[in-house]
Short mmCIF file of N, CA, C and O in Angstrom, two decimals:
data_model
loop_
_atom_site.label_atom_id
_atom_site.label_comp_id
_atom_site.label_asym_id
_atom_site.label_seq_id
_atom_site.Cartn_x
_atom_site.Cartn_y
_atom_site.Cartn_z
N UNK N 1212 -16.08 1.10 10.02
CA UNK N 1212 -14.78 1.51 9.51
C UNK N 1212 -13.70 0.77 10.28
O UNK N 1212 -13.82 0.70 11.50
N UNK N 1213 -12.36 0.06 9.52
CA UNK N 1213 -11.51 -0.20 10.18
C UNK N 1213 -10.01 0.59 9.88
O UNK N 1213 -10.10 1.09 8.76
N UNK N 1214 -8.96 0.81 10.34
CA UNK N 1214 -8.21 1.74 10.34
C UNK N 1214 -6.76 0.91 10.76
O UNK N 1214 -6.64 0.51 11.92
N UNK N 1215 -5.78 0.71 9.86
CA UNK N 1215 -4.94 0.33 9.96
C UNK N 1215 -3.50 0.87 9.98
O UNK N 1215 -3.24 1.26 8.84
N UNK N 1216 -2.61 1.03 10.68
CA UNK N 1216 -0.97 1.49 10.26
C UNK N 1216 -0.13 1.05 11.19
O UNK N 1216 -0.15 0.93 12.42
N UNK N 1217 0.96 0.73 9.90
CA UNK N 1217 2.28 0.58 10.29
C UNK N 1217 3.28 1.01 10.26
O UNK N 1217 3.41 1.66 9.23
N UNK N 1218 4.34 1.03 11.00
CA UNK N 1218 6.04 1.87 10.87
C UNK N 1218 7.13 1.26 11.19
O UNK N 1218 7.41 0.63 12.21
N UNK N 1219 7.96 1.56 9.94
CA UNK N 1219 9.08 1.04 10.13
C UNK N 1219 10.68 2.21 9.65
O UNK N 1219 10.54 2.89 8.63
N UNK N 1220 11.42 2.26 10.07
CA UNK N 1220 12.69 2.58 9.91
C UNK N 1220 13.66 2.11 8.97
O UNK N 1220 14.37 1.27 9.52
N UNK N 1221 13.96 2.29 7.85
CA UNK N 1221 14.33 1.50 6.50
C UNK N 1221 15.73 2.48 6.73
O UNK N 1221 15.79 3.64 7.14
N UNK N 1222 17.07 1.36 6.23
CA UNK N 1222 18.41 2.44 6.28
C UNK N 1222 18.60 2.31 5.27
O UNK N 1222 19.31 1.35 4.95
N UNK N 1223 17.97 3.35 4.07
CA UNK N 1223 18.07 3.41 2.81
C UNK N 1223 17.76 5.04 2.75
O UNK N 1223 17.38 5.55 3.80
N UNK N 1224 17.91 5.99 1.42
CA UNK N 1224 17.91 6.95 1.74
C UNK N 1224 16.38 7.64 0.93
O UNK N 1224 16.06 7.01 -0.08
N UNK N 1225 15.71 8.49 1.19
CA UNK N 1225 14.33 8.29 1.02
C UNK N 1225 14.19 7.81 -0.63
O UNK N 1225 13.34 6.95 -0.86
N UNK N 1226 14.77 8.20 -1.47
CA UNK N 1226 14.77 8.10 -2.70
C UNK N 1226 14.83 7.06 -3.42
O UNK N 1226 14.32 7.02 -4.53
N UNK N 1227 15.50 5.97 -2.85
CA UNK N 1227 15.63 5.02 -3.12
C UNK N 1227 14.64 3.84 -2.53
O UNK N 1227 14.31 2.85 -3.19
N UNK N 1228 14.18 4.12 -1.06
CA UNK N 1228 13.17 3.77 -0.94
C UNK N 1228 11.88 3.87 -2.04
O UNK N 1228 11.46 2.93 -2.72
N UNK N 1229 11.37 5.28 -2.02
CA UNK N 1229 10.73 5.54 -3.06
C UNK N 1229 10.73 4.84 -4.24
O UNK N 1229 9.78 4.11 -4.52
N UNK N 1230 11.77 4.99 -5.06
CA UNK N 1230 11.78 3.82 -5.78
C UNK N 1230 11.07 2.26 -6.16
O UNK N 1230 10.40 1.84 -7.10
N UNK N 1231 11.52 1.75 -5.09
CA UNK N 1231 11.14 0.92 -5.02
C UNK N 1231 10.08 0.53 -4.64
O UNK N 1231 9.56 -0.52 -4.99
N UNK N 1232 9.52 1.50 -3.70
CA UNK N 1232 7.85 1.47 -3.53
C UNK N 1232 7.04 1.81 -4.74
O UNK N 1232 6.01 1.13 -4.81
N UNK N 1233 7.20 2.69 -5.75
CA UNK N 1233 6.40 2.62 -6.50
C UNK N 1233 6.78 2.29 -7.80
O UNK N 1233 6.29 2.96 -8.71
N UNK N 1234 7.79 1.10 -8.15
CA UNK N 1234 7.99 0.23 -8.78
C UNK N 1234 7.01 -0.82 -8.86
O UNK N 1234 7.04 -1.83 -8.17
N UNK N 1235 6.14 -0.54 -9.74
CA UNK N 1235 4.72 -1.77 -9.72
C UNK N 1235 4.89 -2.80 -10.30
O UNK N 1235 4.01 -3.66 -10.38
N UNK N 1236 6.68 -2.95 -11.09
CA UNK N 1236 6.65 -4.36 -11.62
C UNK N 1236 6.98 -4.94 -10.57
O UNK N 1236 6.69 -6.13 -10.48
N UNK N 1237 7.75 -4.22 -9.38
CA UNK N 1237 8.28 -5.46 -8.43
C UNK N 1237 7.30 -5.41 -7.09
O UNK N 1237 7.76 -5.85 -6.03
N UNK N 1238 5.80 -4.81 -7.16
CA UNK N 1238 4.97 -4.22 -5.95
C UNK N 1238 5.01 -5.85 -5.40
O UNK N 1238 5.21 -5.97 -4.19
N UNK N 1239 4.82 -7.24 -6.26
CA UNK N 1239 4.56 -7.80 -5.32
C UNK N 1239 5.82 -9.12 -5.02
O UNK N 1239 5.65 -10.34 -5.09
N UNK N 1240 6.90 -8.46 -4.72
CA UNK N 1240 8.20 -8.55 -4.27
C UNK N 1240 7.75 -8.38 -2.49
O UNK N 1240 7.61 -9.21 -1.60
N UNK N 1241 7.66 -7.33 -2.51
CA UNK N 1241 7.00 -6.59 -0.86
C UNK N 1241 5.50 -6.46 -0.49
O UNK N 1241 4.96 -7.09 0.42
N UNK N 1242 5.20 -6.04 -0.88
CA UNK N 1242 3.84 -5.77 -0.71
C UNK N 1242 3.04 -7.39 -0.08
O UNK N 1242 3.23 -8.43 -0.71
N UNK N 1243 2.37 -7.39 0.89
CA UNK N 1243 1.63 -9.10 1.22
C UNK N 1243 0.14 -9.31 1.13
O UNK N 1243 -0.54 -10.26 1.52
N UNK N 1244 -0.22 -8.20 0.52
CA UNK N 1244 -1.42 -8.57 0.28
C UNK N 1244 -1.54 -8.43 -1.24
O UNK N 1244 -2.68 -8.50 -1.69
N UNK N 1245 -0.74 -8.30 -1.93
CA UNK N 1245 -1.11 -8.26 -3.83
C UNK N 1245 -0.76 -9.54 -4.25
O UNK N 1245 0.12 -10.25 -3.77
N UNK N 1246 -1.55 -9.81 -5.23
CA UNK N 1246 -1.67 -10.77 -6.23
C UNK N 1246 -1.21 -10.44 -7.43
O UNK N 1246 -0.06 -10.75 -7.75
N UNK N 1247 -1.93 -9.87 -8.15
CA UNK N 1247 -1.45 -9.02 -9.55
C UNK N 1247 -2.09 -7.69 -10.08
O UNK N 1247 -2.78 -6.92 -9.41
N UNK N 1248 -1.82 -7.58 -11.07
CA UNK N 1248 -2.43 -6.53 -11.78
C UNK N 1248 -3.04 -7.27 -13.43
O UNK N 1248 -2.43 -7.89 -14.31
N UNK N 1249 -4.27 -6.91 -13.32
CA UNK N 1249 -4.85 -7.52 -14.18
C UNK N 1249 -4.93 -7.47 -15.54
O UNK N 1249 -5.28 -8.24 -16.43
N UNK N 1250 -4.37 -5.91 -15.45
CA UNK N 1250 -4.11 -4.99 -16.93
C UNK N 1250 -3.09 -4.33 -17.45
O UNK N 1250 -3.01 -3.45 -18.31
N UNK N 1251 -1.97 -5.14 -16.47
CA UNK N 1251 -0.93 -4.85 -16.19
C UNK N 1251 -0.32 -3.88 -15.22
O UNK N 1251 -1.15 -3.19 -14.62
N UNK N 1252 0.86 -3.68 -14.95
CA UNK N 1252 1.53 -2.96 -13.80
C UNK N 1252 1.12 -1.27 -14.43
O UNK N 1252 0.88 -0.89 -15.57
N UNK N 1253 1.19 -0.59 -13.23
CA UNK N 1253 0.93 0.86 -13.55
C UNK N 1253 2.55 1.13 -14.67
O UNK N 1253 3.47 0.31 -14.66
N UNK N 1254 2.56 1.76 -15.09
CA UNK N 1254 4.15 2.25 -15.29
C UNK N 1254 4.32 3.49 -14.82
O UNK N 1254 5.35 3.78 -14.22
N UNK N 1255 3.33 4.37 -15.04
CA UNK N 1255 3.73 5.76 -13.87
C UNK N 1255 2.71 6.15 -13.27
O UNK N 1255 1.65 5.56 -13.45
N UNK N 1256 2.79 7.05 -12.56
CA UNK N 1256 1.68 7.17 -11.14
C UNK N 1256 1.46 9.24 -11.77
O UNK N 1256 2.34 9.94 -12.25
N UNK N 1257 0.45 9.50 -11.58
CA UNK N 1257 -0.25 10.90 -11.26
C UNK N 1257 -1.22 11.00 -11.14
O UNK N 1257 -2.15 10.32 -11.55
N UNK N 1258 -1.17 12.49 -10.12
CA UNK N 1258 -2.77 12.20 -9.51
C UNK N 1258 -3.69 12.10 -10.63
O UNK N 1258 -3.45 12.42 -11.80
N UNK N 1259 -5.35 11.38 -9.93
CA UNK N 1259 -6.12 11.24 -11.19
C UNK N 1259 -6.06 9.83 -11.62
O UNK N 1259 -7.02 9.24 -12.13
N UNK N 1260 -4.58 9.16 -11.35
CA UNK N 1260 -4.83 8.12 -12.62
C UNK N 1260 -5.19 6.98 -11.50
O UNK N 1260 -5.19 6.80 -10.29
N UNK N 1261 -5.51 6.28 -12.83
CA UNK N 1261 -6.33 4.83 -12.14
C UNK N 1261 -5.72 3.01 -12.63
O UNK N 1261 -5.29 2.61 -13.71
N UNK N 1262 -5.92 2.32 -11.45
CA UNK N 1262 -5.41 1.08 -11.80
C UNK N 1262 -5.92 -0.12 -11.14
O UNK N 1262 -6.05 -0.07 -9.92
N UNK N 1263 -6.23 -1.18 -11.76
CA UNK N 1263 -6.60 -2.54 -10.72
C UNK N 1263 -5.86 -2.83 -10.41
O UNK N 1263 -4.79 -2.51 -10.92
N UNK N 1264 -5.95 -3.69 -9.32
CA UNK N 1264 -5.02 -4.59 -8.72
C UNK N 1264 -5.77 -5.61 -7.70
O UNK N 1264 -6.44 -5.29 -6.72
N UNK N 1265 -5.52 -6.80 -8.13
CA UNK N 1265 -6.01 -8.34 -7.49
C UNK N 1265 -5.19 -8.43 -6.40
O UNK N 1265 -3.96 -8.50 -6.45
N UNK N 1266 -6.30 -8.43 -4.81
CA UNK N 1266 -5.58 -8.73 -4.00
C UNK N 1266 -6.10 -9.78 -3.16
O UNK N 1266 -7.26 -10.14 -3.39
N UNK N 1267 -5.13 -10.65 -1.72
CA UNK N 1267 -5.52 -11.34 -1.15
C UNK N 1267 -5.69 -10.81 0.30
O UNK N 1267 -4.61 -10.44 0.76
N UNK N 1268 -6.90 -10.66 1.30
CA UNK N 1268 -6.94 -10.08 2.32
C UNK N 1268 -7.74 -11.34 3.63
O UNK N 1268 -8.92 -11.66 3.46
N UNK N 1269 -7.00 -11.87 4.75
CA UNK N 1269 -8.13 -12.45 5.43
C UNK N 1269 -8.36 -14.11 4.77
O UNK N 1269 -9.15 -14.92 5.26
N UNK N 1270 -7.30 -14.43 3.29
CA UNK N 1270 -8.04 -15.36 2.96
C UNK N 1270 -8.66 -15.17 1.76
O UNK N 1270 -8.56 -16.11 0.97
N UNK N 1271 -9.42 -13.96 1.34
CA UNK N 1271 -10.07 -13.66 0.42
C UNK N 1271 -9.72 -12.90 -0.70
O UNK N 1271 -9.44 -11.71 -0.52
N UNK N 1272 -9.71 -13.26 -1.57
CA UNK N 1272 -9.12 -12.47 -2.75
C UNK N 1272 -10.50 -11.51 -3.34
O UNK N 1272 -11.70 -11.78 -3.46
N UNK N 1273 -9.57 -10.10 -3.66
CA UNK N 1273 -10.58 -9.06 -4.52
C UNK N 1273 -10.04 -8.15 -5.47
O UNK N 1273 -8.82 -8.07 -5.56
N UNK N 1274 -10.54 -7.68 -5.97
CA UNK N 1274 -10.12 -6.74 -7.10
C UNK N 1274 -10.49 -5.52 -6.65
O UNK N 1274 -11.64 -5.26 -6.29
N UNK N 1275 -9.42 -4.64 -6.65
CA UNK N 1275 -9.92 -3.30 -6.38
C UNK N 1275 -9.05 -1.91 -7.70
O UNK N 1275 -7.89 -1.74 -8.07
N UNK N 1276 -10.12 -1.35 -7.95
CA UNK N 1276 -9.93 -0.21 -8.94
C UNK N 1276 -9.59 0.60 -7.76
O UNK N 1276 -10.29 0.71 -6.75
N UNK N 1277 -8.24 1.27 -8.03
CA UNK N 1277 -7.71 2.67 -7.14
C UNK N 1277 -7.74 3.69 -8.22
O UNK N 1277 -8.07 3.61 -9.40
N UNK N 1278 -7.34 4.60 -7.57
CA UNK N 1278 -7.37 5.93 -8.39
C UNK N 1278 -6.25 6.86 -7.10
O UNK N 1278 -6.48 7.26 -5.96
N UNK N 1279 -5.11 6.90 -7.94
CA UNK N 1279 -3.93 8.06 -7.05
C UNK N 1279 -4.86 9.23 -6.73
O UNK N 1279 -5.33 9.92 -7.63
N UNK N 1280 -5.13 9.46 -5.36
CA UNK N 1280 -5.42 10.78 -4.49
C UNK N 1280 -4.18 11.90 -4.17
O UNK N 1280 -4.41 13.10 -4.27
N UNK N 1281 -2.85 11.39 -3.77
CA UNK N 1281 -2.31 12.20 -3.56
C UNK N 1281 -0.78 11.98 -4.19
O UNK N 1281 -0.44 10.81 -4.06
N UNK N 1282 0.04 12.67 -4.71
CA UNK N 1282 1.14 12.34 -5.21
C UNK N 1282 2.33 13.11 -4.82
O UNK N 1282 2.49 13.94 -5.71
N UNK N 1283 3.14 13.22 -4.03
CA UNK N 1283 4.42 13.95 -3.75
C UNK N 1283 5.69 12.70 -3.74
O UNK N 1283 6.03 11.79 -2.98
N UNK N 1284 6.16 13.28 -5.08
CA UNK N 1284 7.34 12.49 -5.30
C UNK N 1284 8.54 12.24 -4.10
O UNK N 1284 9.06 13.26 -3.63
N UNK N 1285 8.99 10.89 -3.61
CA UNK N 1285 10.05 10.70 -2.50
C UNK N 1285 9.21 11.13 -0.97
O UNK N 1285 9.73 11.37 0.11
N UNK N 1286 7.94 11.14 -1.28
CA UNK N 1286 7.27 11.35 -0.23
C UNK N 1286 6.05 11.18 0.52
O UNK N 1286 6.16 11.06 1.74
N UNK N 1287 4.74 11.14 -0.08
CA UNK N 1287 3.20 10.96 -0.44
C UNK N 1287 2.90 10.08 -1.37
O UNK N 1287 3.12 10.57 -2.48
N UNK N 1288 2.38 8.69 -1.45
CA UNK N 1288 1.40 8.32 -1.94
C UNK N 1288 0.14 8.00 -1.84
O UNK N 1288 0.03 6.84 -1.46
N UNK N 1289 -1.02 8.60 -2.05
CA UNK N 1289 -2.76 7.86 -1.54
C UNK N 1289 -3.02 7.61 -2.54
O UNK N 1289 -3.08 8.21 -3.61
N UNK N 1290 -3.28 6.21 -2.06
CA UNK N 1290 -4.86 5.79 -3.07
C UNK N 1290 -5.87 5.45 -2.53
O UNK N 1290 -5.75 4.95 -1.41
N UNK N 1291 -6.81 5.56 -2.94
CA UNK N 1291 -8.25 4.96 -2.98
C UNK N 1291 -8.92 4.41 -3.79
O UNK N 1291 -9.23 4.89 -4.88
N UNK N 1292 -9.37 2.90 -3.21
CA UNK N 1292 -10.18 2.07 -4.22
C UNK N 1292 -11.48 1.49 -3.82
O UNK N 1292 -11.86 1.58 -2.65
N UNK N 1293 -12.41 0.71 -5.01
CA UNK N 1293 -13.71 0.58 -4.78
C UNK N 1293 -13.48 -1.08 -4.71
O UNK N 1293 -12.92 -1.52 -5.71
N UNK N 1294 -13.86 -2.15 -3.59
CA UNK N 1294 -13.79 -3.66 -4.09
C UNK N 1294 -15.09 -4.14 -4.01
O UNK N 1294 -16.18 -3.60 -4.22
N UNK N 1295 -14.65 -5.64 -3.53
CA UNK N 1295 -16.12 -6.18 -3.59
C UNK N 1295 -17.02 -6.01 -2.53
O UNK N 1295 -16.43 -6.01 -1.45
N UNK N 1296 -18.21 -5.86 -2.46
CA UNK N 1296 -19.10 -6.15 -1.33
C UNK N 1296 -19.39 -4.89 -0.95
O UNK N 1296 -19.75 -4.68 0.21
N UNK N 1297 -19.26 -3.70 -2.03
CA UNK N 1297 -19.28 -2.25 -1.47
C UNK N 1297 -18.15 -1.65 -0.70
O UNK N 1297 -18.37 -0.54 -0.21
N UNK N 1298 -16.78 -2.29 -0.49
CA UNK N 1298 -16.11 -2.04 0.33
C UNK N 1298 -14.80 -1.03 -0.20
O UNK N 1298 -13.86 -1.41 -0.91
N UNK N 1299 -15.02 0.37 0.37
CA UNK N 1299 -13.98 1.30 -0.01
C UNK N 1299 -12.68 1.26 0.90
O UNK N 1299 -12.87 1.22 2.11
N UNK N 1300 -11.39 1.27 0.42
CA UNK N 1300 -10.36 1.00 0.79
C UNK N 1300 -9.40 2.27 0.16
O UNK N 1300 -9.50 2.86 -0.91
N UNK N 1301 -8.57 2.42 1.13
CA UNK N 1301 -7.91 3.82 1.29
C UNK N 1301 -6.35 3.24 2.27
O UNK N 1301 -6.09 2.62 3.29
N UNK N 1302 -5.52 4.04 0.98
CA UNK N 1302 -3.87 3.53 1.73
C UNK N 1302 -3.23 4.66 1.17
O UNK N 1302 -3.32 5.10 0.03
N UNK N 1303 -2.46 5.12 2.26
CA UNK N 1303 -1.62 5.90 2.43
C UNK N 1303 0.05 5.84 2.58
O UNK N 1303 0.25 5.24 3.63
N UNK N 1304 1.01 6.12 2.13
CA UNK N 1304 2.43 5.60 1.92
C UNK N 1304 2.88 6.92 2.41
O UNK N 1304 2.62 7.84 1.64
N UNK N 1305 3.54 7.27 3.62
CA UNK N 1305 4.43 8.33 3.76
C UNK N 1305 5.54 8.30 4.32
O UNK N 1305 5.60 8.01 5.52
N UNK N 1306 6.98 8.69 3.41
CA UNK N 1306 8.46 8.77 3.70
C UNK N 1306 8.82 9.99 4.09
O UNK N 1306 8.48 11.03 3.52
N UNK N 1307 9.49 9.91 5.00
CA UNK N 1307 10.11 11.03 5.77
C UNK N 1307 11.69 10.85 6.12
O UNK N 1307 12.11 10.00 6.90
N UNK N 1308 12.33 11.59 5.57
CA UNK N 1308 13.84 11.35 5.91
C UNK N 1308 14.38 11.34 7.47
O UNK N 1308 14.17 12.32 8.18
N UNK N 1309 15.01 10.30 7.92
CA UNK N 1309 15.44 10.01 8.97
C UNK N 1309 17.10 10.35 9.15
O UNK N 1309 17.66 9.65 10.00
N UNK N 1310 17.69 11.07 8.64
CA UNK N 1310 19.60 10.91 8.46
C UNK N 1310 19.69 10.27 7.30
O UNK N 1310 19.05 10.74 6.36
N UNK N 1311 20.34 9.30 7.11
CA UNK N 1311 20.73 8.30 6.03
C UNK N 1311 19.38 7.55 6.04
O UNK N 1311 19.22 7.12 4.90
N UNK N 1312 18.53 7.27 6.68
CA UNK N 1312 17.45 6.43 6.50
C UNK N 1312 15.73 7.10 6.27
O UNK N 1312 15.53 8.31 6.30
N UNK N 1313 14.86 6.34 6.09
CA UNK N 1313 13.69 6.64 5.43
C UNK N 1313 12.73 5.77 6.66
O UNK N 1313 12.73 4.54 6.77
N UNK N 1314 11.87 6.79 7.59
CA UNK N 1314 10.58 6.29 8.07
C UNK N 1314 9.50 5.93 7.34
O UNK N 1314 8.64 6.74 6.99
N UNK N 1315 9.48 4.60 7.05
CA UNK N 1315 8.12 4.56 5.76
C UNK N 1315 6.82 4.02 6.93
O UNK N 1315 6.95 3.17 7.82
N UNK N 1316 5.45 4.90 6.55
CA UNK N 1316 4.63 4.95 7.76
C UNK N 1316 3.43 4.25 6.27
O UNK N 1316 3.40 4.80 5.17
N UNK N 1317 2.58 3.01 6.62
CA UNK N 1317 1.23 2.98 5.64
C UNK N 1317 0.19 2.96 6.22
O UNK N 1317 0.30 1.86 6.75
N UNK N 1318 -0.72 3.32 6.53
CA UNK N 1318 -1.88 3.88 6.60
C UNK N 1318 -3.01 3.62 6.27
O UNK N 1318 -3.52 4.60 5.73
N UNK N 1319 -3.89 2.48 6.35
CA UNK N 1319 -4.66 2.42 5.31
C UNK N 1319 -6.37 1.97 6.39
O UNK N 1319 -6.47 1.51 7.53
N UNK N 1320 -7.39 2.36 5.41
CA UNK N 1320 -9.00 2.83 6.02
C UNK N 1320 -9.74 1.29 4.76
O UNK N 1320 -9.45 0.90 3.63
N UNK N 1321 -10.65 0.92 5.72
CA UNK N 1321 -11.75 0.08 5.23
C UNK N 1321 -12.73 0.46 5.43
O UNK N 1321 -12.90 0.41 6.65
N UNK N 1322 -14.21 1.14 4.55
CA UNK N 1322 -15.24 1.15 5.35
C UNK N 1322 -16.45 0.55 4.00
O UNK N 1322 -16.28 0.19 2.84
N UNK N 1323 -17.47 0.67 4.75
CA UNK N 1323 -18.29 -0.10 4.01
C UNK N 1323 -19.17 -0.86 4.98
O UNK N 1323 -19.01 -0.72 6.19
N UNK N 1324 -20.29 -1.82 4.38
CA UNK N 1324 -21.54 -1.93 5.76
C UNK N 1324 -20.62 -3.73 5.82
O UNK N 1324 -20.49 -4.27 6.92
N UNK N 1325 -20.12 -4.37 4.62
CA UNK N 1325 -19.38 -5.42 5.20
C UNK N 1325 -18.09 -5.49 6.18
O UNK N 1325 -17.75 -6.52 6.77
N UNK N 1326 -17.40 -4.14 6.27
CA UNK N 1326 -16.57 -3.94 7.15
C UNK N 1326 -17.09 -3.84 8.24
O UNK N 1326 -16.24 -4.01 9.11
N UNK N 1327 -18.47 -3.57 8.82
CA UNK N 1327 -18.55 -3.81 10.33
C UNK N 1327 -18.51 -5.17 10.81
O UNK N 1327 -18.17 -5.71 11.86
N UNK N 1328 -18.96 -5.53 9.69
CA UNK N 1328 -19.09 -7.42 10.59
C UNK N 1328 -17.59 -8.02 10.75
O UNK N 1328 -17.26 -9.06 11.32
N UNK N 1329 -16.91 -7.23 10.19
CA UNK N 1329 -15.72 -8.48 10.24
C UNK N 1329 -14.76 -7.14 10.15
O UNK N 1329 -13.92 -6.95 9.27
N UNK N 1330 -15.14 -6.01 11.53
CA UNK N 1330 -14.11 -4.96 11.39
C UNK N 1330 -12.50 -5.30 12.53
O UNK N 1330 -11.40 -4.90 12.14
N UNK N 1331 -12.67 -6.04 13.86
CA UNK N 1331 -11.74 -6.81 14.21
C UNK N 1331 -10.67 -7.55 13.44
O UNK N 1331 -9.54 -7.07 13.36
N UNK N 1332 -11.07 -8.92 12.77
CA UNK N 1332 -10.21 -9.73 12.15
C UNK N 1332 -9.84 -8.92 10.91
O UNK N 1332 -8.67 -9.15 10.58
N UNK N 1333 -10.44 -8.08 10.17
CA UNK N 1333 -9.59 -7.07 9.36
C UNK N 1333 -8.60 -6.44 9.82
O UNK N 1333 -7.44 -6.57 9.41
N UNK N 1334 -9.03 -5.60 10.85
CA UNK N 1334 -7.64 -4.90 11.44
C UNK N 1334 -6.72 -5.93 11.58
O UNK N 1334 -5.72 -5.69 10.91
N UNK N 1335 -6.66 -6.98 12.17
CA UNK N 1335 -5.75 -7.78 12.91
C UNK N 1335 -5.29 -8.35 11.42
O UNK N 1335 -4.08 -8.28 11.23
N UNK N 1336 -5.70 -8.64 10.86
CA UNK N 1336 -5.05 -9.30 9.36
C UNK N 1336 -4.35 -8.03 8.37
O UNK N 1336 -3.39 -8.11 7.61
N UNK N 1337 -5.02 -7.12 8.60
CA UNK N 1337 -4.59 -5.98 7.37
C UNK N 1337 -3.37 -5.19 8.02
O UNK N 1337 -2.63 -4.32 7.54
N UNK N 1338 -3.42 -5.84 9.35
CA UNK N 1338 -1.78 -4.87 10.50
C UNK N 1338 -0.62 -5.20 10.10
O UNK N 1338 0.32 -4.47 9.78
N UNK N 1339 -0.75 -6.94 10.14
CA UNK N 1339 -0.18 -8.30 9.94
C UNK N 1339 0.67 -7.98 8.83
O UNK N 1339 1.89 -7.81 8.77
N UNK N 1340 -0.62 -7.92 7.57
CA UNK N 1340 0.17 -7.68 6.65
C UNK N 1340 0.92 -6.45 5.92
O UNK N 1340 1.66 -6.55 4.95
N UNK N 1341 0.51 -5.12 6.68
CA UNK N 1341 1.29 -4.15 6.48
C UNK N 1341 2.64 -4.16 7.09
O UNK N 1341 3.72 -3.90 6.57
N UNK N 1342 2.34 -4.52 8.33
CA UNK N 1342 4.12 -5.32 9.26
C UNK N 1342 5.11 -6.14 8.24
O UNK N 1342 6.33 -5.94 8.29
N UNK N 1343 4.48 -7.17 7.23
CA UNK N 1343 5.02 -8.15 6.75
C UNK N 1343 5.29 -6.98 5.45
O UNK N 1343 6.40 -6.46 5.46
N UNK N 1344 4.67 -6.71 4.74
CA UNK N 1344 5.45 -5.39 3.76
C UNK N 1344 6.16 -4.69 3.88
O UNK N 1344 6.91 -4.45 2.94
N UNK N 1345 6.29 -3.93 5.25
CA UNK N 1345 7.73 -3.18 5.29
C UNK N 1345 8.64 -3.97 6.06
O UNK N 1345 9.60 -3.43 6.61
N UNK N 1346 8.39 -5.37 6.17
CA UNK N 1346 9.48 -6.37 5.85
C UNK N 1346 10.48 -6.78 5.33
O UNK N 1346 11.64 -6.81 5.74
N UNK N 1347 9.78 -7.28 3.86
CA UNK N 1347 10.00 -7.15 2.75
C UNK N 1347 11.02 -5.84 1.99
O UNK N 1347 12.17 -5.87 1.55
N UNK N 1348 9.91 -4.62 2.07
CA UNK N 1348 10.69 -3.81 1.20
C UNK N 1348 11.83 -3.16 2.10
O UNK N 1348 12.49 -2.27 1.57
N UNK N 1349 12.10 -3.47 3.22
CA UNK N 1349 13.15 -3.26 4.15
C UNK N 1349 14.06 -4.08 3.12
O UNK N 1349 14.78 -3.46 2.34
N UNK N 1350 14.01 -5.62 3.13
CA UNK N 1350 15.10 -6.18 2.65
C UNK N 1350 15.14 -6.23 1.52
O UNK N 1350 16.04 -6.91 1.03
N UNK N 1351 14.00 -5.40 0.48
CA UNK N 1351 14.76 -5.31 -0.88
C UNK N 1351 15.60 -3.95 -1.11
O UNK N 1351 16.46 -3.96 -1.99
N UNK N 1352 15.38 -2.76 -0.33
CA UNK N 1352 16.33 -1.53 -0.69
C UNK N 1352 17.58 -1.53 0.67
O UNK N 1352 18.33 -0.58 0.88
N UNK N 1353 17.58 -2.75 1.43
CA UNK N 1353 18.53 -2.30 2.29
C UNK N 1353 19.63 -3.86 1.81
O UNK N 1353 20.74 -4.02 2.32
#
């Protein structure tokens, strides 16, 4: 298993953050590890529902089917998905109001028997690029 998260301080107000996080036409505006969506962008999110999305991780591109685990609007998003090589992947999105600003914290789990061999340079690549996403969506809602 590898286990990844990042945090950042966004001066936007949670809602608008929100927004824009689960805006899937513009996910890969911010987001640094997506490629596309294969069947197109989600247009709305509830728990239960399900969606691909082509990503690049390490170098390697995969497709992973998620399925929303948890949903609290302006606040909670989980998903969990199945990719290649047996490898289950799990990300977590949580906003918390700061004053005028939004702590956006992501969270996200690799496990699977190919994640032990290469559970180091995952973390270190999948940190990377959670750092480099709330980058991004820093400078698209601020």
């Amino acid at each position: 298993m590898a286990e990844v998260s990042a945090e950042a301080r966004i001066d936007a107000p949670t809602e608008k953050v929100w927004a824009t996080l689960t805006d899937f036409s513009r996910y890969g505006e911010w987001n640094a590890t997506h490629t596309n969506f294969p069947q197109g962008a989600p247009t709305s999110l509830e728990a239960g529902g399900r969606f691909e999305e082509n990503m690049k991780l390490m170098g390697f591109p995969a497709e992973v089917t998620w399925t929303v685990e948890d949903l609290e609007a302006a606040r909670t998003l989980a998903i969990r998905g199945k990719g290649p090589m047996g490898v289950n992947v799990g990300t977590r999105y949580t906003l918390t109001p700061d004053g005028e600003a939004t702590t956006v914290r992501i969270d996200g789990e690799f496990t699977g028997a190919a994640v032990s061999l290469m559970a180091g340079k995952l973390k270190d690549s999948a940190t990377a690029a959670l750092n480099e996403s709330l980058r991004k969506l820093n400078g698209l809602v601020t």
